[in-house]
Coordinates of C-alpha atoms in Angstrom, one line a residue:
X716 CA 0.1 0.1 -0.4
X717 CA 2.9 2.7 0.7
X718 CA 4.5 1.9 -2.3
X719 CA 0.9 2.9 -4.2
X720 CA 0.4 6.2 -2.0
X721 CA 4.2 6.8 -3.2
X722 CA 3.0 6.4 -6.9
X723 CA -0.1 8.6 -6.7
X724 CA 1.8 11.1 -4.4
X725 CA 4.9 11.5 -7.5
X726 CA 2.3 11.7 -10.0
X727 CA -1.1 14.4 -8.8
X728 CA 1.3 15.3 -5.9
X729 CA -1.3 17.7 -3.9
X730 CA -4.3 16.9 -5.4
X731 CA -4.3 13.4 -4.4
X732 CA -3.6 14.7 -0.7
X733 CA -6.6 16.5 -0.7
X734 CA -9.1 14.0 -2.5
X735 CA -7.8 11.3 0.0
X736 CA -8.9 13.3 2.5
X737 CA -11.6 14.8 1.6
X738 CA -13.0 10.9 0.7
X739 CA -12.2 9.7 3.5
X740 CA -14.2 12.1 5.9
X741 CA -17.6 10.3 3.9
X742 CA -16.4 7.2 5.3
X743 CA -14.8 5.2 2.7
X744 CA -11.7 3.0 3.0
X745 CA -8.8 5.6 2.2
X746 CA -5.3 5.4 4.0
X747 CA -5.5 9.5 4.0
X748 CA -3.3 9.2 7.4
X749 CA -0.2 7.7 5.1
X750 CA -1.4 9.6 2.0
X751 CA -0.3 13.1 4.9
X752 CA 2.6 11.5 6.4
X753 CA 4.5 10.3 2.2
X754 CA 3.2 13.6 1.7
X755 CA 5.2 15.1 4.4
X756 CA 8.1 13.3 3.5
X757 CA 7.9 14.0 -0.1
X758 CA 8.1 17.3 1.3
X759 CA 11.3 17.0 3.3
X760 CA 12.6 15.5 0.3
X761 CA 11.9 18.7 -1.9
X762 CA 9.6 16.7 -4.3
X763 CA 6.8 18.5 -2.7
X764 CA 6.1 22.0 -1.1
X765 CA 5.4 21.8 2.3
X766 CA 2.9 24.5 2.7
X767 CA 0.8 23.1 -0.5
X768 CA 0.0 19.5 1.2
X769 CA -0.9 21.5 4.5
X770 CA -3.3 23.3 2.8
X771 CA -4.6 20.3 0.4
X772 CA -5.3 17.8 3.6
X773 CA -6.9 20.7 5.6
X774 CA -9.4 22.1 3.0
X775 CA -9.6 18.0 1.8
X776 CA -10.7 17.7 5.5
X777 CA -12.9 20.2 6.6
X778 CA -15.0 20.2 3.1
X779 CA -15.7 16.8 3.6
X780 CA -16.7 17.1 7.4
X781 CA -18.8 19.8 5.4
X782 CA -20.3 17.9 3.3
X783 CA -21.1 15.2 5.4
X784 CA -22.7 16.9 8.2
X785 CA -24.7 18.5 5.5
X786 CA -25.8 15.3 3.9
X787 CA -26.6 13.8 7.5
X788 CA -28.5 17.4 8.2
X789 CA -29.9 17.3 4.8
X790 CA -30.6 13.3 4.9
X791 CA -32.0 13.3 8.7
X792 CA -33.2 9.9 9.8
X793 CA -34.1 8.2 6.7
X794 CA -30.1 8.5 5.7
X795 CA -28.8 6.8 8.7
X796 CA -31.1 4.3 8.4
X797 CA -30.2 3.6 4.6
X798 CA -26.0 2.9 6.4
X799 CA -27.1 1.2 9.2
X800 CA -28.4 -1.9 7.0
X801 CA -25.5 -3.5 7.6
X802 CA -24.4 -4.7 11.5
X803 CA -21.2 -3.4 11.3
X804 CA -22.4 0.2 10.3
X805 CA -24.9 0.4 12.6
X806 CA -22.9 -0.3 15.6
X807 CA -20.8 2.6 14.3
X808 CA -22.9 4.9 13.9
X809 CA -24.8 4.1 17.4
X810 CA -21.3 5.1 19.0
X811 CA -20.9 7.9 16.8
X812 CA -24.6 9.4 17.9
X813 CA -23.7 9.0 21.2
X814 CA -20.4 10.3 20.8
X815 CA -22.3 13.6 19.5
X816 CA -25.1 13.2 22.7
X817 CA -22.5 13.1 25.3
X818 CA -20.1 15.4 24.0
X819 CA -21.5 17.7 21.4
X820 CA -19.1 19.9 19.8
X821 CA -15.7 18.3 21.6
X822 CA -17.4 15.1 20.6
X823 CA -16.7 16.8 17.1
X824 CA -12.9 18.1 17.9
X825 CA -12.1 14.3 19.3
X826 CA -13.6 12.0 16.2
X827 CA -11.1 14.7 14.0
X828 CA -7.9 13.6 15.5
X829 CA -8.1 11.2 18.8
X830 CA -10.8 9.2 17.2
X831 CA -10.4 9.7 13.9
X832 CA -12.2 6.6 12.4
X833 CA -15.4 7.4 13.8
X834 CA -15.1 10.8 12.6
X835 CA -17.0 10.5 9.3
X836 CA -19.6 8.9 11.2
X837 CA -19.8 11.8 14.0
X838 CA -20.0 14.3 10.6
X839 CA -23.1 12.2 10.0
X840 CA -24.6 12.1 13.1
X841 CA -24.0 15.8 14.1
X842 CA -25.9 16.7 10.9
X843 CA -28.7 14.2 11.4
X844 CA -29.3 15.1 15.4
X845 CA -29.4 19.0 14.8
X846 CA -25.8 20.2 15.9
X847 CA -25.1 23.9 15.2
X848 CA -23.6 24.4 11.9
X849 CA -21.5 27.1 14.0
X850 CA -20.7 24.8 16.8
X851 CA -19.8 21.8 14.4
X852 CA -17.4 24.1 11.7
X853 CA -15.5 25.8 14.9
X854 CA -14.6 22.5 16.7
X855 CA -14.4 20.6 13.2
X856 CA -11.6 23.5 11.7
X857 CA -9.3 23.3 15.5
X858 CA -9.2 19.2 15.2
X859 CA -8.5 19.1 11.6
X860 CA -6.1 21.6 12.3
X861 CA -4.6 19.1 14.6
X862 CA -4.7 16.1 12.5
X863 CA -3.0 17.5 9.7
X864 CA -0.1 18.8 11.7
X865 CA -0.1 15.7 13.6
X866 CA 0.3 13.6 10.6
X867 CA 2.3 15.9 7.5
X868 CA 4.3 17.6 10.2
X869 CA 5.6 13.9 11.7
X870 CA 6.0 12.6 8.0
X871 CA 8.0 15.5 7.4
X872 CA 10.1 15.1 10.6
X873 CA 10.5 11.3 9.8
X874 CA 10.5 10.6 6.3
X875 CA 12.7 7.8 6.7
X876 CA 10.6 5.4 8.8
X877 CA 7.1 6.2 7.3
X878 CA 5.7 3.2 7.4
X879 CA 6.7 2.0 10.6
X880 CA 5.4 5.5 12.3
X881 CA 2.2 4.5 10.1
X882 CA 1.8 1.0 12.0
X883 CA 2.5 2.8 15.3
X884 CA 0.2 5.8 15.0
X885 CA -2.7 3.1 13.7
X886 CA -2.2 0.6 16.5
X887 CA -2.6 4.1 18.6
X888 CA -5.6 5.1 17.1
X889 CA -6.9 1.9 17.0
X890 CA -6.7 1.4 21.1
X891 CA -8.6 5.1 21.5
X892 CA -11.7 3.8 19.7
X893 CA -11.3 0.9 21.9
X894 CA -10.9 3.2 25.0
X895 CA -13.8 4.8 23.7
X896 CA -16.0 2.7 23.0
X897 CA -15.4 0.5 26.2
X898 CA -15.8 3.8 28.3
X899 CA -20.1 4.3 26.1
X900 CA -20.3 0.8 27.4
X901 CA -19.7 1.6 31.1
X902 CA -22.0 4.6 31.2
X903 CA -24.7 2.9 29.5
X904 CA -24.7 0.0 31.9
X905 CA -24.0 2.0 34.9
X906 CA -27.6 4.1 33.7
X907 CA -29.2 1.0 33.1
X908 CA -28.2 0.1 37.1
X909 CA -29.6 3.3 38.0
X910 CA -32.0 3.4 36.2
X911 CA -33.3 -0.4 37.9
X912 CA -32.8 0.7 40.9
X913 CA -34.6 3.6 41.5
X914 CA -37.8 1.2 40.0
X915 CA -37.1 -1.2 42.8
X916 CA -36.6 1.6 45.6
X917 CA -39.6 3.4 44.5
X918 CA -42.9 2.5 46.6
X919 CA -45.5 0.1 45.0
X920 CA -48.9 1.6 44.5
X921 CA -51.7 -0.7 47.7
X922 CA -54.1 -2.2 45.8

């Protein structure tokens, strides 16, 4: 996969960085993090201009997030129902929905970089659940700034070890996603236990 990313960058430069960032924000399985790392590495070698790589990644990510948000806002529940037809997508959409409900704009911020695999689904959920556009946009821009700076910057600084760095960051992101899911499940179980305890403690009507 690394060789294919390098070949695309050699042929299309920042345009392929923009396209990959945009499409990945719409839940397409594209290795955008690796693309940004490689773009940073190419910039360090002098084959690409660093500012062009950063701008392309940032613009693609923000426009992709805005597109996902708009699809969720105007597609609403019917769109989410279509996306949730497979069990796997239904589960990840449920997690994204819970993430937005619990954290609001901060959830959007975290989904862009700390738990990036949830990001596209958070975009859909944020639009469908009525999160304000201005609030979404502010937190989204802040998060994408961190995501782009982190990956392009690391690619620029560690150009000789891009593949190893991509594997390490992928494992770290996977761990963070698992941690978020575990925390959400724990909170749900705790809430159910509280509801059950309240029902048991409430006085029963006298017949």
